[in-house]
mmCIF file of C-alpha atoms and ligand atoms in Angstrom:
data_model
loop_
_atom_site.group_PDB
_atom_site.id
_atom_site.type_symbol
_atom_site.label_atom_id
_atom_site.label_comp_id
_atom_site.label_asym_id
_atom_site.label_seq_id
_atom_site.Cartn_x
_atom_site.Cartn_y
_atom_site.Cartn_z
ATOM 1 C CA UNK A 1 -0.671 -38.142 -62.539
ATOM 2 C CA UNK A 2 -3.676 -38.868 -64.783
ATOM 3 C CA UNK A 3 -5.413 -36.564 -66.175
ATOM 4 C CA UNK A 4 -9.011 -35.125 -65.775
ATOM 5 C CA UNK A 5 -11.027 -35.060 -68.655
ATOM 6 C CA UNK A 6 -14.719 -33.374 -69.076
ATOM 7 C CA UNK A 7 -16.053 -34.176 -72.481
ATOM 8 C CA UNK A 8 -19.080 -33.233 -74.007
ATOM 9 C CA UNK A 9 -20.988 -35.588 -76.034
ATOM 10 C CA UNK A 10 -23.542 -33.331 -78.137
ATOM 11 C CA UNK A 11 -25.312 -36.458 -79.976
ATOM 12 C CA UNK A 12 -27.262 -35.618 -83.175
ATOM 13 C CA UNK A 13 -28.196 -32.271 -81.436
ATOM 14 C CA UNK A 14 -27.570 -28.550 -82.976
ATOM 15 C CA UNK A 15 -28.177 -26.393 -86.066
ATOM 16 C CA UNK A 16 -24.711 -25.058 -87.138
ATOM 17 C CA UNK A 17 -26.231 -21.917 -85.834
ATOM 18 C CA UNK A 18 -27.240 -23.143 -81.968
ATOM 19 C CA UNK A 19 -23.460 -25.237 -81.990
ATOM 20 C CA UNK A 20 -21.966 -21.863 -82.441
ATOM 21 C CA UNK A 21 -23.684 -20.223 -80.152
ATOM 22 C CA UNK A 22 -23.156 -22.723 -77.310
ATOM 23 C CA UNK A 23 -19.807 -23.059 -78.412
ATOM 24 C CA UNK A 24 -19.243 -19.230 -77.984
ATOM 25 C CA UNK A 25 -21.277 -19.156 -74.667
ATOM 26 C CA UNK A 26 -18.532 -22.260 -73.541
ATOM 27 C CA UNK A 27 -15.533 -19.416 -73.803
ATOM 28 C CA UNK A 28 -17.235 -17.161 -72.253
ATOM 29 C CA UNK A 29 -17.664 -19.132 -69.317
ATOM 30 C CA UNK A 30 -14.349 -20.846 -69.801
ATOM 31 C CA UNK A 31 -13.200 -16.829 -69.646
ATOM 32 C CA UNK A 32 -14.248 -16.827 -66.380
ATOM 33 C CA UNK A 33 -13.933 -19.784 -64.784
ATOM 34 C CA UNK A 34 -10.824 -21.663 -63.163
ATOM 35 C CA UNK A 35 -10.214 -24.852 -63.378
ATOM 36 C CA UNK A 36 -8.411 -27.231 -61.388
ATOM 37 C CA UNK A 37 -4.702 -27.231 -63.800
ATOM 38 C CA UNK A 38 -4.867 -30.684 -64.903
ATOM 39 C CA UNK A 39 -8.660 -30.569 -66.019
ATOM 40 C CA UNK A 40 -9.125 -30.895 -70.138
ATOM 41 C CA UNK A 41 -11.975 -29.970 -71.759
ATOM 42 C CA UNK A 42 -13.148 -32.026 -74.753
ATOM 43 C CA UNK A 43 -16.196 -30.773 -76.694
ATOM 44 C CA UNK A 44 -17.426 -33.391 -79.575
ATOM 45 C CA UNK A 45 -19.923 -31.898 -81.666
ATOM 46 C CA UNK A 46 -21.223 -33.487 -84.768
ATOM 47 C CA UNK A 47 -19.123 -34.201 -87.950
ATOM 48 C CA UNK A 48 -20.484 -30.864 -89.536
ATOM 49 C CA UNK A 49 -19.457 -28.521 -87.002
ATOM 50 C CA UNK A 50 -15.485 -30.225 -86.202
ATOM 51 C CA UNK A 51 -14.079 -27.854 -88.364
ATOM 52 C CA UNK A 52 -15.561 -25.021 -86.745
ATOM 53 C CA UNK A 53 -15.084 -26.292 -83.011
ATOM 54 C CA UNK A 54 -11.612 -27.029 -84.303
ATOM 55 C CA UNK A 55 -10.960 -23.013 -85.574
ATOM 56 C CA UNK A 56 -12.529 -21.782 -81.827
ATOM 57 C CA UNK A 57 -10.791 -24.389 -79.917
ATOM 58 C CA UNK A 58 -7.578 -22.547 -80.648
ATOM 59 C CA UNK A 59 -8.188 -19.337 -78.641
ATOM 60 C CA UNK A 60 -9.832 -21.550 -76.080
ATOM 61 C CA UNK A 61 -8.848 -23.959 -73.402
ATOM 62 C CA UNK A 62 -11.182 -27.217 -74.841
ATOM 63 C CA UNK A 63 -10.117 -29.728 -77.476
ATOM 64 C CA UNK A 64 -12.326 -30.874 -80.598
ATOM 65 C CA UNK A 65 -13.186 -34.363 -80.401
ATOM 66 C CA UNK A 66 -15.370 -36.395 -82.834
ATOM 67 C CA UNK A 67 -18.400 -38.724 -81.878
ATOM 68 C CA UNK A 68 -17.437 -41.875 -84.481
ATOM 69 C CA UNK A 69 -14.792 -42.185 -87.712
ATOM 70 C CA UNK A 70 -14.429 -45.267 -90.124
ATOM 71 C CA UNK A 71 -13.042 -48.236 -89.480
ATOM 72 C CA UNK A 72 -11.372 -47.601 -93.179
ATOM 73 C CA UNK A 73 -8.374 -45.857 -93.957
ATOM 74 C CA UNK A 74 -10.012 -43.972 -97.567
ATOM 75 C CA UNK A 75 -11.704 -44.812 -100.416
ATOM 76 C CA UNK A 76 -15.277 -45.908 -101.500
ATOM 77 C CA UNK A 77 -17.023 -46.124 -98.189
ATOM 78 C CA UNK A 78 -19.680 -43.172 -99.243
ATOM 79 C CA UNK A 79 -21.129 -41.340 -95.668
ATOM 80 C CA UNK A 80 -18.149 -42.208 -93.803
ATOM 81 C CA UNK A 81 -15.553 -40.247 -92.654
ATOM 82 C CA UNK A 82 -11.833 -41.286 -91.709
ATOM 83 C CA UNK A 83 -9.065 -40.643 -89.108
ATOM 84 C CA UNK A 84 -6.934 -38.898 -91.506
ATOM 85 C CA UNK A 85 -9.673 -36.845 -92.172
ATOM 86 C CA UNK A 86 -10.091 -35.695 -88.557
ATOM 87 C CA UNK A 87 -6.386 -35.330 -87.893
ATOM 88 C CA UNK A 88 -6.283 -33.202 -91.069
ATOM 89 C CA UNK A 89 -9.060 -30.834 -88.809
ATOM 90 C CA UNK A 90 -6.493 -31.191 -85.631
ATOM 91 C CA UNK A 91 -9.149 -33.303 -83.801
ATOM 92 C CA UNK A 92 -7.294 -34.585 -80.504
ATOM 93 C CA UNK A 93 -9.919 -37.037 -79.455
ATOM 94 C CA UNK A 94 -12.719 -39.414 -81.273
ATOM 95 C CA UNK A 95 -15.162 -41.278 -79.527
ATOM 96 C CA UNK A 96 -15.318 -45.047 -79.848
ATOM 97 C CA UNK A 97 -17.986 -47.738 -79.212
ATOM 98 C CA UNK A 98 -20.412 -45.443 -78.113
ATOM 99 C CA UNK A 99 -23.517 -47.823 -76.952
ATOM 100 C CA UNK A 100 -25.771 -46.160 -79.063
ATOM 101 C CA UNK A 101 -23.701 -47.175 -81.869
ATOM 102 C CA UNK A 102 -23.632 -50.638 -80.717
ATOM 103 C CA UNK A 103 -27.312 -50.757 -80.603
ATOM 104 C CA UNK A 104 -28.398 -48.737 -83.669
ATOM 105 C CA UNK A 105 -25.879 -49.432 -86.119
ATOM 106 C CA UNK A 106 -24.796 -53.145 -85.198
ATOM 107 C CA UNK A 107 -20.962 -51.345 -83.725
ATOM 108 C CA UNK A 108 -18.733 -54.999 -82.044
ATOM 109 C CA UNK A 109 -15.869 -54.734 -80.325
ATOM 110 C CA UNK A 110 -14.172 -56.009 -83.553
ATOM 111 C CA UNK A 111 -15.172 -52.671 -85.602
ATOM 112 C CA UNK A 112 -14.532 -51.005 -82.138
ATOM 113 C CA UNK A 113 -10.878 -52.357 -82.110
ATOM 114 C CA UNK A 114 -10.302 -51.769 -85.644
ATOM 115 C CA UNK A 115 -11.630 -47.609 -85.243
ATOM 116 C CA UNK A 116 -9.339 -47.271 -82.627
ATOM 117 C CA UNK A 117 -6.189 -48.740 -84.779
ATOM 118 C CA UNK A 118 -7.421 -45.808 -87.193
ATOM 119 C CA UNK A 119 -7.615 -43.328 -84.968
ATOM 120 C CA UNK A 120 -4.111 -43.874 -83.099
ATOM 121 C CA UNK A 121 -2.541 -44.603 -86.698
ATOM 122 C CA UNK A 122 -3.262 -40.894 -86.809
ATOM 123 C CA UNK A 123 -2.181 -39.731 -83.721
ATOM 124 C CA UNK A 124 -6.020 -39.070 -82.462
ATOM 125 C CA UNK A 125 -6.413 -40.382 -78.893
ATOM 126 C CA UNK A 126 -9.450 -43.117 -78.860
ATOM 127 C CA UNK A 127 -12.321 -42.214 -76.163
ATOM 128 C CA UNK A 128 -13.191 -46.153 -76.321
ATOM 129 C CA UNK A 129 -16.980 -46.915 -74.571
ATOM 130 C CA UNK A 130 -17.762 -49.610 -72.201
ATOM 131 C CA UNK A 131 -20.639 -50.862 -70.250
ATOM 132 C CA UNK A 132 -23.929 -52.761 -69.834
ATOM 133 C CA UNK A 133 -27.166 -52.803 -70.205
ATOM 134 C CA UNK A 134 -30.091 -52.984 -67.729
ATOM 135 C CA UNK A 135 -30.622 -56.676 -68.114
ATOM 136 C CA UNK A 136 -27.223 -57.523 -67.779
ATOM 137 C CA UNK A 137 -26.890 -55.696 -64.880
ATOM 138 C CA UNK A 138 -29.849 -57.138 -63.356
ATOM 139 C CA UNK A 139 -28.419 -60.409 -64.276
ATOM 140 C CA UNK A 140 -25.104 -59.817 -62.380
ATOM 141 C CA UNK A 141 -23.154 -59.827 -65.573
ATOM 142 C CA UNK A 142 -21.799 -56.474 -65.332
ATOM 143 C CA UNK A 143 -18.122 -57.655 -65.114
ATOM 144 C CA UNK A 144 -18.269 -60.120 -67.581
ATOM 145 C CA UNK A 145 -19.448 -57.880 -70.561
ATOM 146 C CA UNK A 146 -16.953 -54.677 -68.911
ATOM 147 C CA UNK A 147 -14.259 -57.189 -69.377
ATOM 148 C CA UNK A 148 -15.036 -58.683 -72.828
ATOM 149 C CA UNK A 149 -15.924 -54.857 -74.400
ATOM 150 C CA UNK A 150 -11.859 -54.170 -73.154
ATOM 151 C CA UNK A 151 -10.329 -57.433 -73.788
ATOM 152 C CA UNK A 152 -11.493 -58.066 -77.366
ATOM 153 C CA UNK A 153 -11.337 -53.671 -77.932
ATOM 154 C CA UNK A 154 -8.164 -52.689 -76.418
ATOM 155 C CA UNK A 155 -5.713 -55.853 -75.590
ATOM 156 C CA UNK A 156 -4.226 -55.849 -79.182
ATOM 157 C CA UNK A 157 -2.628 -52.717 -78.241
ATOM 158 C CA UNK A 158 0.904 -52.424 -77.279
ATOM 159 C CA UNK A 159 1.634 -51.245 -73.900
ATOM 160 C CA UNK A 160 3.159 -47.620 -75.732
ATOM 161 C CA UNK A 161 -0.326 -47.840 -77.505
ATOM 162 C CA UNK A 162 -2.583 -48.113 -74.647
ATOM 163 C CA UNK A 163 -1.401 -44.917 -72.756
ATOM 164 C CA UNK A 164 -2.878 -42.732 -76.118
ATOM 165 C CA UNK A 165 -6.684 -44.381 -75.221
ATOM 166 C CA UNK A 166 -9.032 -43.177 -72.703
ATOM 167 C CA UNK A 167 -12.006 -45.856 -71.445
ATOM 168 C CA UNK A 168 -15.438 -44.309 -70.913
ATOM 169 C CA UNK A 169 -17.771 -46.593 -68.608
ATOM 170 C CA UNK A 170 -21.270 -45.930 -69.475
ATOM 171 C CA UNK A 171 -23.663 -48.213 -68.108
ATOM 172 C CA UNK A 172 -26.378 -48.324 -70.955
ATOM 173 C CA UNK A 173 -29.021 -48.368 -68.392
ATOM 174 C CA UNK A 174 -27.923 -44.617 -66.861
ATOM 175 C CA UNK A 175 -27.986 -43.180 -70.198
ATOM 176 C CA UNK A 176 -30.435 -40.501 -70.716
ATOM 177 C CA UNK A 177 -32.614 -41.935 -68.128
ATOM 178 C CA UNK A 178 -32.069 -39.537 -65.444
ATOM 179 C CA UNK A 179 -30.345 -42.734 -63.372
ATOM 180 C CA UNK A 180 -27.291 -42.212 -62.351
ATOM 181 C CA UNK A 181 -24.808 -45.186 -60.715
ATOM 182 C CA UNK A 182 -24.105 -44.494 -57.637
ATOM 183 C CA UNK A 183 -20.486 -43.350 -56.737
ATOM 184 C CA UNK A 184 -19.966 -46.784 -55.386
ATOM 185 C CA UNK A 185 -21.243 -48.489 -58.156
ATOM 186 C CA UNK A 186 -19.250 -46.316 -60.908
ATOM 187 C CA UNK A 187 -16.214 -47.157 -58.498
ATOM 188 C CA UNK A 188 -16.384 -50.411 -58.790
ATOM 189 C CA UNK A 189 -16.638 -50.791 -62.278
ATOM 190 C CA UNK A 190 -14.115 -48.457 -62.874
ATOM 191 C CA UNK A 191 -11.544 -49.872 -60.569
ATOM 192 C CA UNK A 192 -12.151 -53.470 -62.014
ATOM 193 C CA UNK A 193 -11.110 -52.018 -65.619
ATOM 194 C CA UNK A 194 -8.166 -50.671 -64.266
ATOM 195 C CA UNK A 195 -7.666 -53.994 -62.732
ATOM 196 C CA UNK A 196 -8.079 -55.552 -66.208
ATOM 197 C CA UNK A 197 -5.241 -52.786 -67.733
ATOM 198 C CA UNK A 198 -3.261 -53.474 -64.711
ATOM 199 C CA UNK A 199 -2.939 -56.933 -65.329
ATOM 200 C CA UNK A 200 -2.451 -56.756 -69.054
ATOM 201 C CA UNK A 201 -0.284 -54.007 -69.154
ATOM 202 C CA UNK A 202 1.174 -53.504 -65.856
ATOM 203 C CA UNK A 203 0.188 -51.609 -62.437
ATOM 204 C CA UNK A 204 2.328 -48.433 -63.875
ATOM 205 C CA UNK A 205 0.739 -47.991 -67.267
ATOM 206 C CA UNK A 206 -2.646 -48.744 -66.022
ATOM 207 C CA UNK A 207 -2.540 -45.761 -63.702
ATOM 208 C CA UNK A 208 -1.755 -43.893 -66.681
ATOM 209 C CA UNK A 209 -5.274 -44.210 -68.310
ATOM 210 C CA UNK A 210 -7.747 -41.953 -67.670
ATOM 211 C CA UNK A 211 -11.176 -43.466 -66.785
ATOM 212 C CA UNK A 212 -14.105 -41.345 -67.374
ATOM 213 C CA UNK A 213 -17.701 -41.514 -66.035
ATOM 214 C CA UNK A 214 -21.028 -41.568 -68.555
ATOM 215 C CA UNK A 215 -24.865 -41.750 -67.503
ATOM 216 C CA UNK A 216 -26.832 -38.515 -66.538
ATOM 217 C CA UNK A 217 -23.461 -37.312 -65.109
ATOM 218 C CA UNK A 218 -25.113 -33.456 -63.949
ATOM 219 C CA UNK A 219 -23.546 -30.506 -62.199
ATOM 220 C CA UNK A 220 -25.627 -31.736 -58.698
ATOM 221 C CA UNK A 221 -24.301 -35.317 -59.209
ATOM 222 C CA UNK A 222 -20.792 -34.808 -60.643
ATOM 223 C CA UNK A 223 -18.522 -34.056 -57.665
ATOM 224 C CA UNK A 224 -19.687 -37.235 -55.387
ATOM 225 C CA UNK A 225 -18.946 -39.275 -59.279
ATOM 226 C CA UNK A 226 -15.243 -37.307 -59.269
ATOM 227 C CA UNK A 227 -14.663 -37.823 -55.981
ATOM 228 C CA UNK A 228 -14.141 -41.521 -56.391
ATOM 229 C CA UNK A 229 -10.958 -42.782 -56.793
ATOM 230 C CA UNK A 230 -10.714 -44.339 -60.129
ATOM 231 C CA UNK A 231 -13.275 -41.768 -61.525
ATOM 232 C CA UNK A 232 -10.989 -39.085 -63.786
ATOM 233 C CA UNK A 233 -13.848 -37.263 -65.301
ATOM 234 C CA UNK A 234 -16.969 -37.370 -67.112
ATOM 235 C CA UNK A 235 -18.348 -37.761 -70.596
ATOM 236 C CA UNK A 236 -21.578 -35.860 -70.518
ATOM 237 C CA UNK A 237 -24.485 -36.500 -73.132
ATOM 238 C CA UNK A 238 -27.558 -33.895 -72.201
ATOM 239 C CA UNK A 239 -25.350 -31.334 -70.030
ATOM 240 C CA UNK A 240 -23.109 -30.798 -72.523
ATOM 241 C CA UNK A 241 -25.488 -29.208 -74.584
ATOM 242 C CA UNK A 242 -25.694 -26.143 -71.963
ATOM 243 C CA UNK A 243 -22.445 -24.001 -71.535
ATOM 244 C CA UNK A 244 -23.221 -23.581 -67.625
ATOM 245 C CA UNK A 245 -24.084 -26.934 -66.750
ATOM 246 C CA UNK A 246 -20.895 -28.455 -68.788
ATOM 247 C CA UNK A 247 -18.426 -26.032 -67.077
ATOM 248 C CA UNK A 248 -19.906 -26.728 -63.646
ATOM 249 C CA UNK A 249 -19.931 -30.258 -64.051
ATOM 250 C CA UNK A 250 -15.729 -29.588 -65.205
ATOM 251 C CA UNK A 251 -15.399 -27.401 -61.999
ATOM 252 C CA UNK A 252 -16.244 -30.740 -60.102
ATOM 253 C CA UNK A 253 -12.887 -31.494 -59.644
HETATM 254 P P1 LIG B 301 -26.345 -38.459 -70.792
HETATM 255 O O1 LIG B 301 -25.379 -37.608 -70.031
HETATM 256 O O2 LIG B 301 -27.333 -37.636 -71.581
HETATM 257 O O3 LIG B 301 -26.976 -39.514 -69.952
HETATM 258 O O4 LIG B 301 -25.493 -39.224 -71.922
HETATM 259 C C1 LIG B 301 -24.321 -39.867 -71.559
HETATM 260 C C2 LIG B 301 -23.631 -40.294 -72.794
HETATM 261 O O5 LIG B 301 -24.088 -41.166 -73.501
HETATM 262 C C3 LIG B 301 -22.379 -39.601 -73.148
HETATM 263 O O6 LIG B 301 -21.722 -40.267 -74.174
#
């Protein structure tokens, strides 16, 4: 009843000329590939290259998403870029609370909440970020800081509302590092957020929302990650940036 979702994360990564190539080499492969029915394909590239992703994504079976947008509507906000923008590109999906963005550009859930009441203002369906870092991990405080990034991000939401967002777990500590969770560990989390949507929302919209997987998610790792109950896909960061690794990791299914 949910659906799958593979999305690729490209980070600041790409010349216009390497994101077209990889894009191209991502229909090819889509060309030949199958996929399980209910599997979507989201590729985010950076803000330069939407428009572009956007045009290909038409004769294609992926869907643009962006990596960040504005937590304004318009106006004099100079570097940013805004949900009506993106919709105006036909992106279906935007990233949210991404922990880099957290850490690097001082991103709280409030900004977090308010991007998302952008993005679903314009009909663009909110990939919204969770998850720790090493030291609260370490600390046993994994829960705690899961629960507060979704309370104080999503629970303003109306229960119509919530069914538009998809949660991403990341645990900050698996990023980029090679370390993935385990499948137990992923499981856990992600069952406890559903837990969290269940009881805000309701057992039946709850197992509505997709819950995807983040952290050195790889083709050789990806299946035991999918196979978990709770676990409806994958946002990849590093594998996303090769056409064969990203369509093996959405074959995991
Ligand atoms: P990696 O797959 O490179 O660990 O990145 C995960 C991520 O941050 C996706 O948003």
């Amino acid at each position: 009843m949910r659906k799958h979702i593979v999305a690729g994360n490209w980070k600041m990564n790409k010349t216009f000329e390497e994101a077209e190539e990889l894009i191209d080499n991502l229909m090819t492969t889509l060309e030949n590939t199958e996929l399980a029915p209910d599997t979507l394909m989201v590729v985010c590239p950076p803000f330069p290259y939407l428009e572009m992703c956007s045009e290909y994504s038409e004769d294609s079976y992926f869907l643009p998403g962006a990596q960040n947008v504005s937590d304004q509507e318009s106006g004099a906000y100079t570097g940013e870029v805004s949900a009506a923008m993106l919709q105006s590109l036909e992106i279906a999906y935007c990233i949210v609370g991404h922990s880099e963005r957290r850490a690097y550009y001082g991103e709280t859930d409030a900004t977090v909440a308010a991007k998302v009441d952008r993005l679903l203002a314009h009909d663009i369906h909110p990939i919204v970020c969770c998850g720790e870092v090493l030291q609260e991990r370490e600390d046993g405080r994994q829960l705690e800081v899961v629960e507060r990034q979704i309370r104080e991000g999503l629970f303003h939401l109306s229960a119509e509302q919530i069914t538009e967002v998809v949660v991403a777990y990341e645990p900050v500590w698996a990023i980029g590092t090679g370390k993935t969770a385990t499948p137990a560990q992923a499981q856990e989390i992600h069952a406890y957020i559903r837990s969290l949507l269940a009881k805000q929302y309701g057992a039946e919209m709850a197992d509505k929302i997709s819950i995807l997987y983040g952290g050195s998610c790889k083709p050789s790792n990806a299946r035991e990650i999918f196979a978990q109950p709770d676990v409806d896909g994958g946002l990849i960061g590093g594998a996303a940036l090769n056409a064969e690794d990203f369509m093996a990791i959405a074959k995991a299914f």
